[in-house]
Amino acid sequence: MPEPDAGVLAARPDLVRRLRAAVPDGVVAEEDALRPYETDALTAYRQVPLVVVLPASTAQVAAVLRVCRDMGVKVVPRGAGTSLSGGALPLADGIVLGLSRLNRILEIDYENRTVTCQPGVTNLGISNAVAARGFYYAPDPSSQIACTIGGNIAENSGGVHCLKYGLTTNNVLGIEFVTMDGEVIRLGGKHLDPEGYDLMGVLTGSEGLLGVVTEVTVRILPRPETARAVLLGFPSNEQAGDTVAAVIAAGIIPGGMEMMDGFAIRAAEDFVHAGYPVEVESLLIVELDGPGAEVDHLVERVVEIARARGAVTVKASTSEEERLRFWAGRKAAFPAMGRISPDYLCMDGTIPRRELPRVLAAMRDMEKEFGLRVANVFHAGDGNLHPLILYDANNPGELERAEAFGAAILRLCVAVGGVLTGEHGVGVEKRDLMGEQFTKADLDQQQRLKCAFDPKGLLNPGKVFPVLHRCAELGRLHVHAGRLPFPDIPRF
Ligand SMILES: Cc1cc2nc3c(=O)[nH]c(=O)nc-3n(C[C@H](O)[C@H](O)[C@H](O)COP(=O)(O)OP(=O)(O)OC[C@H]3O[C@@H](n4cnc5c(N)ncnc54)[C@H](O)[C@@H]3O)c2cc1C
């Protein structure tokens, strides 16, 4: 991060006064009270923010952003702070704009199958609000009990059920957001296919760099009539990887298809006793959902495909209680690692499904190279890997080694035709690896988009882009020999 802006630090008392005028009951300025905001779920990085502001309405968000624009103060939006890529990491010379007080469900419209709510409502809060009528919100990050729908939009979050039902971007129909100039803009609504450019697609996954989301309309779905989960154990990752590819190739789209390696299986089983086979090296949990007869038929087909590829354990759930138990191990896999290792880094890269066996084998070799262990628990159907690199921050140099290991895994993901992130975003964690995936021309083009929304670069700077050019510099890149390319178009 660059040195904090001395002018902004000096103007702090004036900033606090003006923010208190904008949000009288929502400004946190005392050192002790700022501490809880110093990190998100990428806890290796910490920075106490200049001030925290907790607005309670869109109008207050707009007023705060205008104050910051006028005073040249940077703004880091924050939902629940569960980002694993450091997206909500504060800046010493910036405010944290916490959206947690904007936590009301505004409308449930069963006829149109939508929920409209404020950005601080938790992901699970949406499903809970419509559960009594048999509905739910499909994208289900493992952090769903805590993470907010605003954060989900900023990260384009996913989860176990996104293979069949899509990521956040496929389930959001409308948003209201506020620009750095304090303008309130609405995109989409309850209808499909919003008009004009797909700006909602641009905002979704923009990691708080383009605008602050203040209202959201999402699609809700009726709960499937039946769901059954099948546990499939294999002697090798290759056989499990082949099974994943073969299931999809057969035209079956499971509600979820997760994979765990031997290390993760044994850690999870020790922790929650989900009934996992501890002798296998690879486990698939495949969930089929829909009408009962269809689900029973699909379970048979998946089992057939798996047996043909060497599955040595096959267990299909026969009750809802058993289905939930099968999932309990997967859901507890991260905390299970916490019992084994004082710290872990959770990586997030995506690869073409057919590369799963090769990449998992390469990670085993890297374990030796970096001298650290890795457990794999991931969304196999999407090819979205979550290697958990175990380390102990108390051992000098181990965090750095874990980060180098993580970077090597992400480089490998890109090398086999994948991408740097599946659902956790770039943040600060993968920022300096962006050049592995994008050319300078790609990154310049992305920054032009950033400049169109936030020309002064005040919204969440230091995230996503390895080098953030000043917008004026970017504008000059295509001006040749001092002449404007289109002299008749006025410039501002
Ligand atoms: C145990 C654990 C499991 C997880 N599992 C998953 C998983 O399965 N799938 C997955 O996708 N993620 C997962 N995550 C990551 C994380 O929960 C998601 O990225 C989530 O969407 C972040 O939401 P949040 O409210 O905590 O946002 P924050 O962490 O507060 O912020 C995340 C980013 O969004 C921006 N932001 C937040 N709110 C707004 C807003 N209203 N307007 C504009 N920008 C905003 C922030 O500036 C930041 O860049 C997991 C995290 C943990 C700790």
XYZ file of C-alpha atoms and ligand atoms in Angstrom:
545
model
C 0.000 0.000 0.000
C 1.295 3.535 -0.702
C 2.164 5.905 2.176
C -0.995 7.394 3.760
C -1.962 10.847 2.499
C -0.576 13.277 5.126
C -3.098 15.962 4.154
C -6.021 13.611 4.788
C -4.573 12.484 8.136
C -4.170 16.130 9.201
C -7.763 16.927 8.216
C -9.199 14.075 10.348
C -10.904 16.308 12.954
C -12.707 18.239 10.221
C -13.628 14.950 8.476
C -15.101 13.507 11.691
C -17.112 16.683 12.245
C -18.541 16.595 8.711
C -19.282 12.857 8.876
C -21.104 13.374 12.211
C -23.237 15.977 10.497
C -24.094 13.412 7.781
C -24.688 10.427 10.141
C -25.186 11.814 13.659
C -25.420 8.435 15.440
C -23.086 6.360 13.257
C -19.500 7.636 13.374
C -16.835 5.559 15.136
C -13.640 7.532 15.715
C -12.094 6.241 18.965
C -9.004 4.016 18.565
C -10.392 1.109 20.661
C -13.709 1.095 18.836
C -11.966 1.129 15.435
C -9.958 -2.037 16.207
C -12.723 -4.561 15.363
C -12.700 -3.237 11.801
C -8.947 -3.610 11.244
C -9.207 -6.839 9.247
C -11.600 -9.116 7.363
C -11.351 -12.904 7.010
C -7.892 -12.542 5.413
C -6.565 -11.992 8.893
C -2.892 -11.971 7.903
C -3.418 -8.303 6.931
C -4.462 -5.593 9.372
C -4.886 -1.840 9.275
C -6.857 0.364 11.647
C -9.062 2.650 9.517
C -9.122 6.453 9.773
C -12.797 6.462 10.790
C -15.737 4.032 10.517
C -19.133 5.312 9.403
C -22.316 3.282 9.789
C -25.108 4.917 7.772
C -28.726 3.841 8.228
C -30.202 4.941 4.883
C -29.321 5.422 1.226
C -29.473 9.184 1.758
C -26.871 8.917 4.515
C -24.630 6.759 2.292
C -24.860 9.434 -0.410
C -24.081 12.218 2.079
C -21.006 10.335 3.398
C -19.695 9.734 -0.114
C -20.107 13.424 -1.000
C -18.123 14.460 2.097
C -15.339 12.022 1.157
C -15.324 13.132 -2.474
C -15.059 16.792 -1.443
C -12.237 16.088 1.012
C -10.418 13.548 -1.216
C -10.860 10.763 1.368
C -10.770 7.096 0.319
C -13.706 4.798 1.098
C -13.687 1.056 1.822
C -17.226 -0.403 1.745
C -17.786 -3.251 4.214
C -20.581 -5.785 4.707
C -19.858 -8.467 7.313
C -16.092 -8.515 6.714
C -15.945 -12.202 5.718
C -13.952 -11.556 2.541
C -11.146 -14.075 2.170
C -9.230 -11.898 -0.295
C -8.858 -8.777 1.858
C -11.527 -6.846 -0.089
C -12.670 -5.026 3.055
C -9.154 -4.417 4.412
C -9.122 -0.791 5.673
C -6.745 1.992 4.666
C -4.928 4.235 7.151
C -6.117 7.299 5.244
C -9.587 6.028 4.344
C -12.930 5.511 6.041
C -14.670 2.161 6.350
C -18.266 2.518 5.191
C -20.065 -0.259 7.103
C -23.412 -1.314 5.647
C -24.502 -3.496 8.576
C -27.259 -1.133 9.765
C -28.953 -1.324 6.368
C -30.388 -4.716 7.300
C -34.096 -4.653 6.495
C -36.070 -6.876 4.129
C -38.131 -4.328 2.188
C -40.503 -6.499 0.167
C -41.291 -10.162 -0.425
C -43.151 -10.638 -3.696
C -44.180 -14.284 -4.061
C -46.025 -13.639 -7.327
C -42.883 -12.378 -9.003
C -40.696 -14.632 -6.843
C -38.451 -11.826 -5.665
C -37.134 -10.390 -2.414
C -36.041 -6.761 -2.196
C -33.801 -5.910 0.714
C -31.058 -3.650 2.006
C -27.419 -4.692 1.446
C -26.679 -5.603 5.086
C -29.212 -8.472 5.156
C -27.335 -11.765 5.472
C -27.448 -14.295 2.675
C -29.191 -16.812 4.951
C -31.515 -14.075 6.222
C -33.125 -13.948 2.758
C -33.782 -17.708 2.697
C -35.056 -17.616 6.286
C -37.493 -14.826 5.425
C -39.199 -16.944 2.758
C -38.692 -20.453 4.217
C -42.189 -20.725 5.706
C -43.676 -20.483 2.212
C -41.251 -23.116 0.840
C -38.900 -20.740 -0.967
C -35.150 -20.012 -0.718
C -32.346 -17.932 -2.231
C -30.097 -20.321 -4.168
C -26.473 -19.020 -4.013
C -25.190 -20.394 -0.723
C -21.640 -19.429 0.291
C -20.423 -21.474 3.264
C -20.305 -18.156 5.149
C -24.025 -17.578 4.490
C -24.950 -17.258 8.154
C -22.808 -14.090 8.367
C -22.025 -12.638 4.933
C -24.266 -9.928 3.509
C -26.047 -9.788 0.191
C -24.170 -6.519 -0.565
C -20.858 -8.317 -0.060
C -22.130 -11.235 -2.183
C -22.844 -8.840 -5.039
C -19.457 -7.151 -4.699
C -17.692 -10.541 -4.802
C -20.139 -12.354 -7.130
C -20.210 -15.065 -4.504
C -21.025 -18.684 -5.113
C -21.589 -21.863 -3.148
C -22.369 -25.542 -3.350
C -25.580 -25.055 -5.312
C -24.217 -22.639 -7.924
C -23.392 -25.427 -10.377
C -27.090 -25.829 -11.085
C -28.589 -22.519 -9.972
C -25.892 -20.002 -10.901
C -23.752 -17.534 -8.988
C -24.916 -14.266 -7.467
C -24.850 -12.605 -10.898
C -27.448 -15.093 -12.172
C -29.804 -14.483 -9.247
C -29.779 -10.698 -8.848
C -32.450 -8.866 -10.802
C -32.084 -5.292 -9.599
C -29.846 -3.044 -7.549
C -29.670 0.489 -6.273
C -26.171 1.877 -5.811
C -24.567 5.172 -4.914
C -21.643 6.598 -6.882
C -18.653 8.346 -5.328
C -20.391 11.604 -6.322
C -23.360 10.690 -4.147
C -25.656 9.990 -7.096
C -28.253 7.252 -6.509
C -28.649 4.940 -9.512
C -31.103 2.063 -10.014
C -30.460 -0.825 -12.385
C -32.880 -3.599 -13.368
C -35.888 -4.412 -11.191
C -38.077 -7.489 -10.866
C -37.963 -8.278 -14.566
C -35.465 -10.393 -16.506
C -33.005 -8.876 -18.982
C -32.421 -5.285 -17.876
C -32.426 -2.643 -20.547
C -29.289 -1.040 -22.073
C -25.737 -2.057 -21.252
C -25.425 -4.795 -18.663
C -24.267 -2.429 -15.929
C -25.605 -4.766 -13.267
C -23.219 -7.387 -14.624
C -20.447 -4.797 -14.329
C -21.322 -3.908 -10.715
C -21.630 -7.579 -9.732
C -18.139 -8.727 -8.842
C -16.715 -5.180 -8.849
C -15.363 -5.593 -5.268
C -16.546 -2.213 -4.004
C -14.507 -0.305 -6.608
C -17.359 1.185 -8.640
C -20.222 2.075 -6.291
C -21.851 1.272 -2.954
C -24.832 -1.073 -3.244
C -27.743 0.146 -1.097
C -30.668 -2.018 -2.238
C -30.972 -5.403 -3.913
C -33.725 -7.399 -5.606
C -33.006 -11.120 -5.883
C -34.803 -14.063 -7.402
C -36.147 -16.692 -4.977
C -36.907 -20.305 -5.921
C -39.322 -22.924 -4.574
C -37.469 -25.570 -2.584
C -36.992 -28.722 -4.678
C -39.531 -31.441 -3.870
C -36.747 -33.903 -2.999
C -32.989 -33.826 -2.535
C -30.660 -36.783 -2.031
C -26.918 -36.765 -1.531
C -24.581 -39.561 -2.604
C -21.151 -40.201 -1.100
C -18.699 -41.685 -3.596
C -15.249 -42.738 -2.338
C -12.337 -43.409 -4.729
C -8.777 -44.704 -4.331
C -7.475 -41.732 -6.362
C -8.262 -38.129 -7.289
C -7.965 -39.100 -10.959
C -10.944 -41.467 -10.679
C -13.032 -38.880 -8.815
C -12.071 -36.197 -11.374
C -13.056 -38.487 -14.252
C -16.387 -39.145 -12.562
C -17.106 -35.420 -12.272
C -16.429 -34.937 -15.991
C -18.474 -38.020 -16.923
C -21.526 -36.990 -14.856
C -21.648 -33.578 -16.559
C -20.941 -35.138 -19.962
C -23.948 -37.426 -19.397
C -26.140 -34.323 -19.243
C -26.762 -34.553 -15.482
C -26.543 -31.256 -13.599
C -26.384 -32.075 -9.885
C -27.622 -29.522 -7.338
C -24.066 -29.698 -5.948
C -20.951 -31.745 -6.657
C -18.172 -31.311 -4.099
C -14.842 -33.060 -3.787
C -12.556 -33.606 -0.787
C -9.090 -35.141 -0.776
C -7.928 -37.792 1.706
C -6.469 -35.295 4.157
C -9.667 -33.229 4.252
C -11.901 -36.339 4.490
C -10.106 -37.647 7.583
C -9.967 -34.219 9.270
C -13.707 -33.642 8.715
C -14.657 -37.164 9.809
C -12.626 -36.861 13.019
C -14.417 -33.595 13.748
C -18.110 -34.239 12.959
C -18.463 -38.000 12.284
C -20.411 -37.532 9.078
C -20.005 -41.193 8.059
C -17.218 -40.560 5.515
C -15.021 -43.481 4.397
C -11.617 -42.638 5.913
C -9.678 -45.196 3.854
C -10.299 -43.528 0.465
C -8.136 -40.825 -1.118
C -10.931 -38.853 -2.735
C -14.583 -38.278 -1.911
C -17.352 -36.853 -4.060
C -20.590 -35.609 -2.529
C -23.142 -35.390 -5.299
C -26.587 -33.950 -4.587
C -29.481 -34.565 -6.936
C -32.650 -32.540 -6.500
C -36.061 -32.283 -8.137
C -39.191 -34.474 -8.291
C -38.771 -37.714 -6.296
C -38.908 -40.168 -9.223
C -36.400 -38.139 -11.237
C -34.021 -37.882 -8.289
C -34.108 -41.656 -7.676
C -33.353 -42.267 -11.354
C -30.466 -39.757 -11.371
C -28.977 -41.244 -8.193
C -28.857 -44.633 -9.972
C -27.192 -43.139 -13.035
C -24.570 -41.255 -11.017
C -23.766 -44.405 -9.020
C -23.416 -46.380 -12.265
C -21.010 -43.772 -13.706
C -18.967 -43.705 -10.487
C -18.708 -47.510 -10.197
C -17.521 -47.708 -13.807
C -14.691 -45.343 -12.784
C -13.634 -47.322 -9.746
C -15.745 -45.975 -6.847
C -15.105 -48.214 -3.832
C -17.650 -46.588 -1.502
C -21.185 -45.730 -2.510
C -23.739 -44.428 -0.006
C -26.927 -42.646 -1.078
C -28.900 -40.785 1.577
C -32.271 -42.313 2.365
C -33.568 -39.614 4.728
C -33.283 -35.851 5.124
C -31.366 -36.372 8.357
C -28.793 -38.525 6.543
C -28.479 -36.031 3.665
C -27.717 -33.242 6.147
C -25.171 -35.440 7.914
C -23.372 -36.094 4.622
C -23.122 -32.326 4.104
C -22.119 -31.620 7.706
C -18.604 -32.968 7.050
C -18.116 -30.799 3.987
C -19.424 -27.744 5.794
C -17.151 -28.387 8.772
C -14.050 -28.993 6.645
C -12.619 -25.482 7.166
C -13.066 -25.480 10.964
C -11.718 -29.052 10.974
C -8.459 -27.674 9.580
C -8.445 -25.159 12.421
C -8.122 -28.132 14.824
C -5.015 -29.365 13.014
C -3.193 -26.153 12.187
C -3.004 -22.750 13.945
C -3.441 -20.916 10.615
C -4.461 -21.650 7.061
C -4.764 -19.734 3.821
C -7.866 -20.553 1.792
C -7.047 -20.145 -1.894
C -9.619 -19.864 -4.670
C -8.815 -20.598 -8.297
C -10.855 -22.116 -11.102
C -9.724 -24.611 -13.719
C -11.344 -26.550 -16.560
C -12.842 -29.671 -14.953
C -10.728 -32.096 -16.988
C -7.575 -30.608 -15.401
C -8.617 -31.547 -11.834
C -6.458 -34.691 -11.508
C -3.362 -33.030 -13.030
C -3.611 -29.933 -10.831
C -4.240 -31.947 -7.661
C -1.199 -34.123 -8.421
C 0.940 -31.015 -9.026
C -0.156 -29.632 -5.631
C 1.169 -32.774 -3.933
C 4.591 -32.070 -5.489
C 4.393 -28.421 -4.404
C 3.785 -29.542 -0.814
C 7.313 -30.960 -0.836
C 8.753 -27.901 -2.566
C 7.237 -25.437 -0.056
C 7.397 -27.718 2.984
C 3.721 -27.098 3.866
C 0.632 -29.280 3.811
C -2.439 -28.586 1.726
C -5.973 -29.932 2.078
C -8.422 -29.750 -0.795
C -12.152 -29.196 -0.390
C -13.853 -27.718 -3.397
C -16.704 -27.181 -5.829
C -15.680 -29.922 -8.268
C -18.606 -29.421 -10.636
C -17.486 -25.836 -11.308
C -13.755 -26.667 -11.290
C -13.491 -24.133 -8.441
C -10.611 -25.166 -6.166
C -10.197 -24.164 -2.524
C -6.786 -25.443 -1.463
C -6.274 -24.829 2.268
C -2.576 -24.226 2.906
C -1.717 -24.966 6.530
C 0.915 -22.849 8.287
C 1.848 -21.411 11.654
C 2.246 -17.637 11.683
C 4.387 -17.923 14.820
C 7.119 -19.661 12.839
C 9.207 -16.976 11.137
C 8.835 -17.010 7.351
C 5.980 -19.526 7.280
C 3.291 -17.048 6.253
C 5.498 -15.856 3.376
C 6.065 -19.482 2.326
C 2.309 -20.155 2.461
C 1.666 -17.085 0.303
C 4.322 -18.175 -2.222
C 2.697 -21.642 -2.301
C -0.708 -20.029 -2.893
C 0.680 -17.878 -5.707
C 2.232 -20.952 -7.337
C -1.140 -22.743 -7.226
C -2.920 -19.772 -8.806
C -0.259 -19.493 -11.531
C -0.850 -23.169 -12.258
C -4.614 -22.550 -12.492
C -4.022 -19.861 -15.117
C -1.443 -22.022 -16.946
C -3.946 -24.874 -17.428
C -6.541 -22.502 -18.876
C -8.291 -21.434 -15.665
C -8.650 -18.153 -13.787
C -7.321 -16.556 -10.600
C -10.583 -16.544 -8.686
C -13.815 -18.495 -8.632
C -15.805 -16.665 -5.975
C -13.607 -14.991 -3.350
C -12.513 -12.052 -5.496
C -9.091 -10.554 -6.117
C -8.876 -8.036 -3.271
C -5.325 -7.571 -2.019
C -4.659 -11.294 -1.932
C -4.430 -11.871 -5.692
C -3.893 -8.283 -6.812
C -0.245 -8.725 -7.727
C -1.036 -11.851 -9.736
C -3.447 -10.072 -12.095
C -0.599 -9.741 -14.624
C -0.477 -13.548 -14.850
C -3.948 -13.573 -16.322
C -4.350 -10.214 -18.036
C -2.172 -8.239 -20.438
C -1.408 -4.554 -19.819
C -3.985 -3.695 -22.481
C -6.618 -5.811 -20.666
C -5.869 -4.108 -17.348
C -5.881 -0.611 -18.893
C -9.277 -1.316 -20.402
C -10.611 -2.500 -17.040
C -9.235 0.642 -15.415
C -11.017 2.842 -17.955
C -14.238 1.319 -16.663
C -13.163 2.086 -13.088
C -12.411 5.684 -14.124
C -15.853 6.073 -15.685
C -17.434 5.354 -12.277
C -14.807 6.788 -9.933
C -12.485 9.234 -11.722
C -10.617 10.232 -8.542
C -9.937 6.602 -7.589
C -11.360 6.993 -4.073
C -13.456 3.806 -3.889
C -11.550 0.893 -2.382
C -8.142 1.739 -3.921
C -5.282 -0.723 -3.486
C -7.569 -3.651 -4.294
C -7.793 -5.664 -7.545
C -5.418 -3.559 -9.704
C -1.676 -4.150 -9.216
C -0.985 -0.592 -10.418
C -3.763 1.967 -10.394
C -3.046 4.661 -12.966
C -4.483 8.086 -12.445
C -7.476 8.345 -14.757
C -5.988 11.342 -16.595
C -2.894 9.268 -17.420
C -5.052 6.483 -18.838
C -6.919 9.020 -20.957
C -3.640 10.138 -22.494
C -2.556 6.660 -23.538
C -4.144 6.857 -26.971
C -3.445 10.507 -27.760
C -0.763 10.540 -30.427
C 1.752 13.344 -31.099
C -0.096 15.734 -28.807
C -3.268 15.628 -30.938
C -6.589 14.404 -29.698
C -7.842 11.505 -31.849
C -11.301 13.066 -32.178
C -10.772 16.852 -31.888
C -14.462 17.596 -32.430
C -15.563 15.757 -29.266
C -15.457 18.077 -26.229
C -13.313 16.905 -23.299
C -13.850 17.539 -19.601
C -15.604 -19.517 6.503
C -15.837 -18.791 5.204
C -16.406 -19.481 4.155
C -16.623 -18.820 2.942
N -17.235 -19.506 1.928
C -17.493 -18.896 0.763
C -18.156 -19.604 -0.300
O -18.530 -20.767 -0.186
N -18.383 -18.915 -1.435
C -18.006 -17.613 -1.591
O -18.260 -17.058 -2.659
N -17.399 -16.941 -0.617
C -17.127 -17.526 0.560
N -16.501 -16.833 1.568
C -16.049 -15.449 1.320
C -17.048 -14.342 1.746
O -17.948 -14.807 2.718
C -17.786 -13.779 0.532
O -16.875 -13.123 -0.320
C -18.910 -12.785 0.906
O -19.635 -12.434 -0.248
C -18.414 -11.513 1.572
O -19.537 -10.841 2.122
P -19.371 -9.761 3.296
O -20.692 -9.195 3.578
O -18.659 -10.373 4.422
O -18.466 -8.690 2.556
P -17.135 -7.990 3.075
O -16.118 -9.009 3.414
O -17.466 -6.988 4.103
O -16.690 -7.224 1.758
C -16.312 -7.947 0.612
C -16.112 -6.978 -0.547
O -17.352 -6.410 -0.900
C -17.321 -4.995 -0.807
N -18.649 -4.617 -0.320
C -19.288 -5.089 0.767
N -20.513 -4.576 0.842
C -20.662 -3.752 -0.221
C -21.714 -2.924 -0.692
N -22.890 -2.853 -0.072
N -21.507 -2.204 -1.821
C -20.326 -2.272 -2.486
N -19.306 -3.042 -2.084
C -19.477 -3.777 -0.974
C -16.162 -4.687 0.103
O -15.578 -3.437 -0.183
C -15.200 -5.812 -0.230
O -14.463 -5.498 -1.387
C -16.256 -17.455 2.790
C -15.697 -16.768 3.859
C -15.480 -17.426 5.057
C -14.881 -16.648 6.179
